[in-house]
Amino acid sequence: MTLLLFVEQVLNGLQLGVMLFLMAAGMTLVFGIMGLINLAHGSLYMIGAYVAATVQQATGSFLVGLLVALPVAALVGMAVEMIALRRLYPRDHLDQVLATFGLILFFNELVKIVWGPQAYFMAMPDMLSGSVDIIPGIPYPAYRLAIVATGLAVAILLYLLITRTRIGMLIRAGATNREMVNALGVNVDRLYTIVFGLGAALAALAGIMAGPILALEVGMGESILILTFVVVVIGGIGSVRGAFVAALLVGIADTFGRVLLPPAIAEMTIYILMAAILVWRPQGLFPAHA
Amino acid sequence: MKRASLLAAAAFFASSIMASAQAAEPLKIGFISTLSGPGAALGIDLVDGFKLGIEHSGGTLGGRAVELITGDDQLKPDVGRQLAERMIQRDKVDLIAGVVFSNVMMAVAKPIFDSKTFMLSLNAGPSDLAGKRCSPYFFNVAWQNDQSHEAMGKHVKDKGYKRVYLMAPNYPAGKDALTGFKRYYSGGEIIGEVYTAINQPDYAAELAQLRAAKPDAVYIFYPGGMGVNFIKQYAQAGLKTEVPLFGPSFSFDETILPATGDAALGVMNTGFWSPDLPNPQNAKFVKAFTAKYSRPPSPFAAQAYDGALLLDSAISAVGGKVSDQDRFRAALRAAKFDSVRGPFAFNNNHFPIQNFYLREVIKDDTGRMTNRLVGTVFARHMDAYHDQCKMK
């Protein structure tokens, strides 16, 4: 592998990594704070993409699509939390898995009814449709660079939100010791709903940015869901910082695994990575719980 | 004497009433298809094409009213098998049709053949059922899985491409596809043969490797959503203008094209059918399908439509008595119907002998993405496995 190709593959790995981070950030918070395993997280990714594509087709603007789809997905997430998931917090994980699996089926059928069974098209924003010579002779799609930039920017914003704001303090406190936050008289119901909405918006952002690269199709959220779980587990449940490091790690490992190893082993790379890290640190890299 | 003739008359009467009752009883067809999940677009086209075929046969098949018992296999072999068993034992269907995916086909084959029920595959054509495990109860009205790939192997060879790069998902159909391509490609070098994880969404890493290998032609087999992803990303990486992309019609059909946008425009692909094939039956089919379902038909719809016409011809040849299995089999084997694809005959293994065409992805007058006929790659092509089938 030449140096140029190596650089290009590192970029590909980073791009996959930041997408995984957007998915994992919301999931790890929900899991860490509410103790809820939410399989339907991928459905919000799908809904974000479909809504953005529809608005984009109607208005011709990717940005408008993005700005409409984010709050829509956040509202859908909050509604799901208030209507269905709230009842599941005290139940055990098996019940949660069953119920949220049911939600996956519900959302998949809903999308099929509204948008049809055929794959749906989302165009690339014109401004970003070209390619940039990151190094002379290696054209890299501008849109993929934009994904990396957006992902890193969101990571910084999220970091500031969590470390510098009151709501961030509550989120951190909730991830570390839920009962204590409750005992201190914080409106926990509202906190949970906000966290869930935030997670939904992040998942939708990942879906919207993936839209122009991928086929929008029923069940598109499930293919990224499994990788997201791996990231959450490696990073340490409840830790956004852990999710960030783990997402980049998984992104790079998966990319180089696919390129360098025979297919049968390449498909296992990230699981081997996960197993190795869990042997070394059973709680993940940055466990939020003490 | 008088009483005897009265009795005879009564018996004659009774038997004629019973015969007409049998004719009036609808023909029960168990229809197994994939109707939910990512593969649903294909399965729905099979159902719609088949229903249109019945409609164009006068609302009956061979004069018998049809009761369609539809089941969704969810792309799961075990679910398909349960459906098949239920249709045979509980619903007592006269025959079974459909099946999109080969893994489901392999699972339903045994219970169906064991019960001596006729099975008409409208899509899946695994090599096993074309060769060693061919069955007198099995007919395939679509194609054998390898054939479209074989046709492109020949076309790429004829065009003189010397450095060919191959990509497919890492599952049996993906390996069969590239095997089929290589069976008819020669005169150059295969410089890369890459298998990716099934349902992998992003191909950036593989495309970077592909560009570095400097091929002069790329052949892919990515059906459904994987195809959309690959085709979009291939164009976005700027590769489409550098290295020509080739594929089977499954990666460039009318269920995929609405989602690829211009990324697929101009790509050459091979298949058994094209919407503009010049024959009257095809013109009638394409026009009626587009009008009825407000979308252009895919090859899946075309082969299902042919399936209905084939059944209509065979059932009317045996006067509606499909229970007379030997005559019904001979009538199916004769394939006396006007296929939308032009020449059609069954081989000894009950798979089609048919032409394979080169097609190009275009935009039609209304701006919809579809395919146009470019030429014929194979005339009356037989699959590679019919020699292994013991049927004559």
PDB file of C-alpha atoms in Angstrom, chain B residues 142-144 146-151 250 270-273 352-358 373 375-382:
ATOM      1  CA  ALA B 142     -36.980 -16.918 -15.336  1.00  0.00           C
ATOM      2  CA  TRP B 143     -33.345 -17.987 -15.798  1.00  0.00           C
ATOM      3  CA  GLN B 144     -30.559 -19.965 -14.201  1.00  0.00           C
ATOM      4  CA  ASP B 146     -25.343 -17.694 -13.678  1.00  0.00           C
ATOM      5  CA  GLN B 147     -26.672 -16.749 -17.087  1.00  0.00           C
ATOM      6  CA  SER B 148     -26.814 -12.953 -16.987  1.00  0.00           C
ATOM      7  CA  HIS B 149     -23.275 -12.921 -15.659  1.00  0.00           C
ATOM      8  CA  GLU B 150     -22.101 -15.280 -18.393  1.00  0.00           C
ATOM      9  CA  ALA B 151     -23.537 -12.904 -20.970  1.00  0.00           C
ATOM     10  CA  PHE B 250     -30.241  -7.179 -11.372  1.00  0.00           C
ATOM     11  CA  THR B 270     -27.064  -7.853 -19.476  1.00  0.00           C
ATOM     12  CA  GLY B 271     -30.331  -9.669 -18.977  1.00  0.00           C
ATOM     13  CA  PHE B 272     -32.979 -11.862 -20.566  1.00  0.00           C
ATOM     14  CA  TRP B 273     -35.356  -8.984 -21.273  1.00  0.00           C
ATOM     15  CA  PRO B 352     -35.429 -21.744 -20.223  1.00  0.00           C
ATOM     16  CA  ILE B 353     -33.421 -21.705 -23.418  1.00  0.00           C
ATOM     17  CA  GLN B 354     -33.510 -18.020 -24.281  1.00  0.00           C
ATOM     18  CA  ASN B 355     -31.652 -15.007 -25.616  1.00  0.00           C
ATOM     19  CA  PHE B 356     -29.545 -12.707 -23.473  1.00  0.00           C
ATOM     20  CA  TYR B 357     -29.460  -9.053 -24.335  1.00  0.00           C
ATOM     21  CA  LEU B 358     -27.160  -6.113 -23.798  1.00  0.00           C
ATOM     22  CA  LEU B 373     -32.007  -2.640 -25.941  1.00  0.00           C
ATOM     23  CA  GLY B 375     -27.976  -5.908 -28.885  1.00  0.00           C
ATOM     24  CA  THR B 376     -28.098  -9.666 -28.413  1.00  0.00           C
ATOM     25  CA  VAL B 377     -25.173 -11.295 -26.607  1.00  0.00           C
ATOM     26  CA  PHE B 378     -26.365 -14.909 -26.618  1.00  0.00           C
ATOM     27  CA  ALA B 379     -28.996 -16.412 -28.887  1.00  0.00           C
ATOM     28  CA  ARG B 380     -30.953 -19.353 -27.435  1.00  0.00           C
ATOM     29  CA  HIS B 381     -28.536 -19.742 -24.546  1.00  0.00           C
ATOM     30  CA  MET B 382     -28.571 -22.887 -22.382  1.00  0.00           C
TER      31      MET B 382
END
